[in-house]
mmCIF file of C-alpha atoms in Angstrom:
data_model
loop_
_atom_site.group_PDB
_atom_site.id
_atom_site.type_symbol
_atom_site.label_atom_id
_atom_site.label_comp_id
_atom_site.label_asym_id
_atom_site.label_seq_id
_atom_site.Cartn_x
_atom_site.Cartn_y
_atom_site.Cartn_z
ATOM 1 C CA MET I 1 -0.001 -0.018 0.009
ATOM 2 C CA ALA I 2 1.240 3.451 -0.855
ATOM 3 C CA THR I 3 1.976 5.972 1.938
ATOM 4 C CA LEU I 4 1.581 9.748 1.687
ATOM 5 C CA LEU I 5 3.259 11.929 4.308
ATOM 6 C CA HIS I 6 1.116 15.080 4.559
ATOM 7 C CA ILE I 7 2.563 18.062 6.402
ATOM 8 C CA ASP I 8 0.595 21.230 7.141
ATOM 9 C CA SER I 9 2.092 24.284 8.822
ATOM 10 C CA SER I 10 -0.439 27.092 8.281
ATOM 11 C CA VAL I 11 -1.674 28.709 11.550
ATOM 12 C CA SER I 12 -5.030 29.284 9.831
ATOM 13 C CA PRO I 13 -7.595 26.490 10.081
ATOM 14 C CA SER I 14 -9.165 24.609 7.182
ATOM 15 C CA GLY I 15 -11.678 26.814 5.517
ATOM 16 C CA THR I 16 -9.597 29.927 5.736
ATOM 17 C CA SER I 17 -6.126 28.705 4.841
ATOM 18 C CA VAL I 18 -5.262 28.636 1.147
ATOM 19 C CA SER I 19 -2.328 26.292 1.644
ATOM 20 C CA ARG I 20 -4.542 23.831 3.501
ATOM 21 C CA ALA I 21 -7.216 24.035 0.803
ATOM 22 C CA VAL I 22 -4.615 23.131 -1.836
ATOM 23 C CA THR I 23 -3.029 20.327 0.217
ATOM 24 C CA ASP I 24 -6.488 18.974 0.859
ATOM 25 C CA ALA I 25 -7.200 18.945 -2.878
ATOM 26 C CA PHE I 26 -3.949 17.051 -3.473
ATOM 27 C CA ARG I 27 -4.749 14.534 -0.699
ATOM 28 C CA ALA I 28 -8.285 13.939 -1.947
ATOM 29 C CA ALA I 29 -7.040 13.177 -5.437
ATOM 30 C CA TRP I 30 -4.284 11.009 -4.028
ATOM 31 C CA GLU I 31 -6.759 8.977 -1.956
ATOM 32 C CA GLU I 32 -8.933 8.447 -5.004
ATOM 33 C CA GLN I 33 -5.987 6.770 -6.658
ATOM 34 C CA HIS I 34 -4.869 4.856 -3.495
ATOM 35 C CA PRO I 35 -8.085 4.188 -1.506
ATOM 36 C CA ALA I 36 -6.347 1.421 0.431
ATOM 37 C CA GLY I 37 -3.247 3.453 1.073
ATOM 38 C CA THR I 38 -2.023 5.204 4.206
ATOM 39 C CA VAL I 39 -1.881 8.949 4.889
ATOM 40 C CA VAL I 40 0.344 10.126 7.768
ATOM 41 C CA HIS I 41 -0.824 13.660 8.548
ATOM 42 C CA ARG I 42 1.178 16.038 10.708
ATOM 43 C CA ASP I 43 -0.393 19.382 11.502
ATOM 44 C CA LEU I 44 2.578 21.330 12.801
ATOM 45 C CA ALA I 45 0.414 24.304 13.837
ATOM 46 C CA ALA I 46 -1.826 22.143 16.068
ATOM 47 C CA HIS I 47 0.906 19.802 17.209
ATOM 48 C CA PRO I 48 4.384 21.338 16.810
ATOM 49 C CA VAL I 49 7.370 19.072 16.921
ATOM 50 C CA PRO I 50 10.212 19.957 19.311
ATOM 51 C CA HIS I 51 12.888 22.389 18.189
ATOM 52 C CA ILE I 52 16.201 20.629 17.747
ATOM 53 C CA THR I 53 18.087 20.404 21.049
ATOM 54 C CA ALA I 54 21.715 19.719 21.820
ATOM 55 C CA ASP I 55 20.793 16.194 22.922
ATOM 56 C CA ALA I 56 18.847 15.505 19.724
ATOM 57 C CA HIS I 57 21.584 16.918 17.605
ATOM 58 C CA THR I 58 24.613 15.238 19.174
ATOM 59 C CA ALA I 59 22.791 11.883 19.395
ATOM 60 C CA GLY I 60 22.565 11.861 15.621
ATOM 61 C CA PHE I 61 26.333 11.589 15.369
ATOM 62 C CA ALA I 62 26.953 9.110 18.226
ATOM 63 C CA ALA I 63 26.401 5.352 18.482
ATOM 64 C CA PRO I 64 23.135 4.477 20.208
ATOM 65 C CA GLU I 65 24.902 2.478 22.933
ATOM 66 C CA THR I 66 26.712 5.663 23.975
ATOM 67 C CA HIS I 67 23.619 7.866 24.260
ATOM 68 C CA THR I 68 22.881 9.467 27.561
ATOM 69 C CA PRO I 69 19.277 9.138 28.822
ATOM 70 C CA GLY I 70 18.613 12.661 27.562
ATOM 71 C CA GLN I 71 20.058 11.860 24.173
ATOM 72 C CA ALA I 72 18.109 8.607 23.874
ATOM 73 C CA GLU I 73 14.820 10.295 24.641
ATOM 74 C CA ALA I 74 15.415 13.245 22.323
ATOM 75 C CA PHE I 75 16.682 11.076 19.444
ATOM 76 C CA ALA I 76 13.706 8.658 19.733
ATOM 77 C CA ALA I 77 11.394 11.582 18.948
ATOM 78 C CA ARG I 78 13.598 12.767 16.145
ATOM 79 C CA LEU I 79 13.880 9.231 14.712
ATOM 80 C CA LYS I 80 10.122 8.879 14.488
ATOM 81 C CA LEU I 81 9.989 11.982 12.190
ATOM 82 C CA ILE I 82 12.917 10.647 10.134
ATOM 83 C CA GLU I 83 11.319 7.265 9.655
ATOM 84 C CA GLU I 84 8.080 8.895 8.493
ATOM 85 C CA VAL I 85 10.038 10.566 5.710
ATOM 86 C CA GLU I 86 11.926 7.396 4.856
ATOM 87 C CA ASN I 87 8.751 5.265 4.762
ATOM 88 C CA ALA I 88 6.767 7.681 2.594
ATOM 89 C CA ASP I 89 6.135 6.979 -1.078
ATOM 90 C CA ALA I 90 5.292 10.630 -1.558
ATOM 91 C CA ILE I 91 5.413 13.778 0.579
ATOM 92 C CA LEU I 92 3.061 16.774 0.582
ATOM 93 C CA ILE I 93 4.012 20.022 2.438
ATOM 94 C CA GLY I 94 1.960 23.103 3.009
ATOM 95 C CA ALA I 95 4.433 25.947 3.352
ATOM 96 C CA PRO I 96 2.787 29.404 3.551
ATOM 97 C CA MET I 97 5.081 32.396 3.522
ATOM 98 C CA TYR I 98 5.364 34.145 6.847
ATOM 99 C CA ASN I 99 7.594 37.238 6.945
ATOM 100 C CA PHE I 100 9.303 36.188 3.670
ATOM 101 C CA SER I 101 10.108 32.672 4.883
ATOM 102 C CA ILE I 102 8.569 29.392 6.139
ATOM 103 C CA PRO I 103 6.717 29.007 9.449
ATOM 104 C CA SER I 104 9.011 28.272 12.420
ATOM 105 C CA THR I 105 7.142 25.033 13.014
ATOM 106 C CA LEU I 106 8.117 23.756 9.534
ATOM 107 C CA LYS I 107 11.725 24.820 10.139
ATOM 108 C CA ALA I 108 11.687 22.784 13.381
ATOM 109 C CA TRP I 109 10.426 19.773 11.512
ATOM 110 C CA LEU I 110 13.129 20.127 8.914
ATOM 111 C CA ASP I 111 15.840 20.528 11.536
ATOM 112 C CA ASN I 112 14.748 17.174 12.960
ATOM 113 C CA VAL I 113 14.578 15.210 9.750
ATOM 114 C CA VAL I 114 17.795 16.569 8.183
ATOM 115 C CA LEU I 115 20.463 14.210 9.508
ATOM 116 C CA ILE I 116 23.792 14.304 7.681
ATOM 117 C CA GLY I 117 24.922 10.816 6.788
ATOM 118 C CA ARG I 118 21.424 9.296 6.983
ATOM 119 C CA THR I 119 18.826 11.538 5.281
ATOM 120 C CA ALA I 120 21.122 14.265 3.976
ATOM 121 C CA MET I 121 24.370 14.552 2.086
ATOM 122 C CA THR I 122 24.633 10.851 1.363
ATOM 123 C CA GLU I 123 24.135 8.648 -1.692
ATOM 124 C CA ASP I 124 22.562 5.981 0.577
ATOM 125 C CA ALA I 125 19.601 8.075 1.797
ATOM 126 C CA LYS I 126 16.482 5.857 1.864
ATOM 127 C CA ALA I 127 14.258 8.722 0.853
ATOM 128 C CA LYS I 128 16.393 9.847 -2.080
ATOM 129 C CA GLY I 129 14.225 10.614 -5.106
ATOM 130 C CA THR I 130 10.948 10.544 -3.245
ATOM 131 C CA PRO I 131 8.516 12.938 -4.890
ATOM 132 C CA VAL I 132 7.624 15.947 -2.675
ATOM 133 C CA THR I 133 4.980 18.520 -3.528
ATOM 134 C CA VAL I 134 5.243 21.885 -1.719
ATOM 135 C CA VAL I 135 2.294 24.260 -1.640
ATOM 136 C CA ALA I 136 4.045 27.605 -1.199
ATOM 137 C CA SER I 137 1.235 30.056 -0.696
ATOM 138 C CA ARG I 138 1.933 33.779 -0.137
ATOM 139 C CA GLY I 139 -0.063 36.918 0.566
ATOM 140 C CA GLY I 140 1.451 38.901 -2.293
ATOM 141 C CA SER I 141 3.480 38.039 -5.350
ATOM 142 C CA TYR I 142 7.202 37.301 -5.369
ATOM 143 C CA ALA I 143 7.437 35.957 -8.890
ATOM 144 C CA PRO I 144 10.358 36.809 -11.128
ATOM 145 C CA GLY I 145 10.017 40.387 -12.387
ATOM 146 C CA THR I 146 7.871 41.564 -9.480
ATOM 147 C CA PRO I 147 9.118 44.285 -7.123
ATOM 148 C CA ARG I 148 9.531 41.834 -4.247
ATOM 149 C CA GLU I 149 11.260 39.062 -6.190
ATOM 150 C CA GLY I 150 14.319 39.413 -3.932
ATOM 151 C CA PHE I 151 12.263 38.679 -0.854
ATOM 152 C CA GLU I 152 11.423 35.119 -1.897
ATOM 153 C CA TYR I 153 13.008 32.877 0.722
ATOM 154 C CA VAL I 154 10.527 30.001 0.667
ATOM 155 C CA GLN I 155 11.088 28.276 -2.634
ATOM 156 C CA ASN I 156 14.770 29.060 -2.752
ATOM 157 C CA TYR I 157 15.293 27.715 0.781
ATOM 158 C CA LEU I 158 13.160 24.588 0.307
ATOM 159 C CA LYS I 159 14.804 23.795 -3.034
ATOM 160 C CA ALA I 160 18.179 23.751 -1.216
ATOM 161 C CA VAL I 161 16.981 21.762 1.761
ATOM 162 C CA LEU I 162 14.567 19.306 0.170
ATOM 163 C CA GLY I 163 16.190 19.073 -3.236
ATOM 164 C CA ASP I 164 19.890 19.470 -2.612
ATOM 165 C CA ALA I 165 20.372 18.261 0.949
ATOM 166 C CA LEU I 166 17.768 15.496 1.097
ATOM 167 C CA ALA I 167 17.852 14.687 -2.648
ATOM 168 C CA LEU I 168 14.085 14.619 -2.933
ATOM 169 C CA ASP I 169 12.242 15.232 -6.179
ATOM 170 C CA VAL I 170 10.683 18.673 -5.447
ATOM 171 C CA ASP I 171 7.744 20.296 -7.196
ATOM 172 C CA PHE I 172 6.082 23.566 -6.225
ATOM 173 C CA ILE I 173 2.496 24.799 -6.420
ATOM 174 C CA VAL I 174 2.343 28.559 -5.738
ATOM 175 C CA PRO I 175 -1.036 30.202 -4.961
ATOM 176 C CA GLU I 176 -0.384 33.941 -4.716
ATOM 177 C CA LEU I 177 -2.131 37.120 -3.547
ATOM 178 C CA THR I 178 -3.930 35.327 -0.720
ATOM 179 C CA MET I 179 -4.267 38.597 1.257
ATOM 180 C CA ALA I 180 -6.225 40.268 -1.552
ATOM 181 C CA PRO I 181 -9.670 39.340 -0.119
ATOM 182 C CA HIS I 182 -8.702 40.649 3.315
ATOM 183 C CA ASN I 183 -6.682 43.785 2.466
ATOM 184 C CA PRO I 184 -8.747 46.743 1.010
ATOM 185 C CA ALA I 185 -5.594 48.075 -0.588
ATOM 186 C CA MET I 186 -5.403 44.852 -2.666
ATOM 187 C CA SER I 187 -9.070 44.684 -3.656
ATOM 188 C CA ASP I 188 -8.258 45.215 -7.341
ATOM 189 C CA LEU I 189 -6.207 42.037 -7.147
ATOM 190 C CA VAL I 190 -9.012 39.769 -5.942
ATOM 191 C CA PRO I 191 -9.757 38.383 -9.440
ATOM 192 C CA LEU I 192 -6.050 37.557 -9.812
ATOM 193 C CA PHE I 193 -6.034 35.825 -6.451
ATOM 194 C CA GLU I 194 -9.109 33.808 -7.368
ATOM 195 C CA ALA I 195 -7.512 32.709 -10.630
ATOM 196 C CA SER I 196 -4.283 31.801 -8.836
ATOM 197 C CA ARG I 197 -6.164 29.771 -6.214
ATOM 198 C CA SER I 198 -8.224 27.970 -8.841
ATOM 199 C CA LYS I 199 -5.046 27.141 -10.816
ATOM 200 C CA ALA I 200 -3.359 25.859 -7.704
ATOM 201 C CA LEU I 201 -6.290 23.573 -6.828
ATOM 202 C CA ASP I 202 -6.274 22.168 -10.375
ATOM 203 C CA GLU I 203 -2.493 21.693 -10.259
ATOM 204 C CA ALA I 204 -2.770 19.876 -6.925
ATOM 205 C CA ALA I 205 -5.263 17.405 -8.244
ATOM 206 C CA ALA I 206 -3.267 16.818 -11.400
ATOM 207 C CA ARG I 207 0.021 16.511 -9.528
ATOM 208 C CA ALA I 208 -1.505 14.053 -7.106
ATOM 209 C CA LYS I 209 -2.692 11.798 -9.861
ATOM 210 C CA LYS I 210 0.676 11.992 -11.580
ATOM 211 C CA VAL I 211 2.589 11.122 -8.448
ATOM 212 C CA ALA I 212 0.121 8.372 -7.579
ATOM 213 C CA ALA I 213 0.648 6.814 -10.987
ATOM 214 C CA ARG I 214 4.350 7.068 -10.586
ATOM 215 C CA VAL I 215 4.247 5.339 -7.240
ATOM 216 C CA ALA I 216 1.903 2.612 -8.545
ATOM 217 C CA ALA I 217 4.306 1.900 -11.403
#
């Protein structure tokens, strides 16, 4: 049975969050293709994972039999997150832009799952090549050629971490202008937001079916 690891990090609940709406669309299409499959869902806003600690960090580079009680406890929690990545056939991440970057809860999750020599910077990484779809929503537009292009630290960062360090096969879906319905100064942009959201929902469904077919093959 195929396993999808679904990560959400928006502080906004379903019904108001664009990134959650798009990840939900992906998941629904995925489950249509894999009705007997497994979805592991982590809502990092509702249930944050621990920030990386000295014990969790140092334990990753020490033999288990040498771990102190503190290291053993911290690494057990970290190992659970790592194994979820390693056991996934596909990964789905909701990554809204907060203050030009990713939510701190998502950064904490990444700090736990990036382990040099096991998940990162090694040819032997079990998760290498796993397809990962990132829904990188944002309140404005940071596309090439826009005034705020240089403030885009979500896709650039996640390409480096997910693609380069973890060697995952990364694809982005980018719904933009999500603040338009809520900011009177952006009211003229509401039609563009609606078009971007609709496109993202369609892309999510199509991407899910493509990834599901790839996994099934």
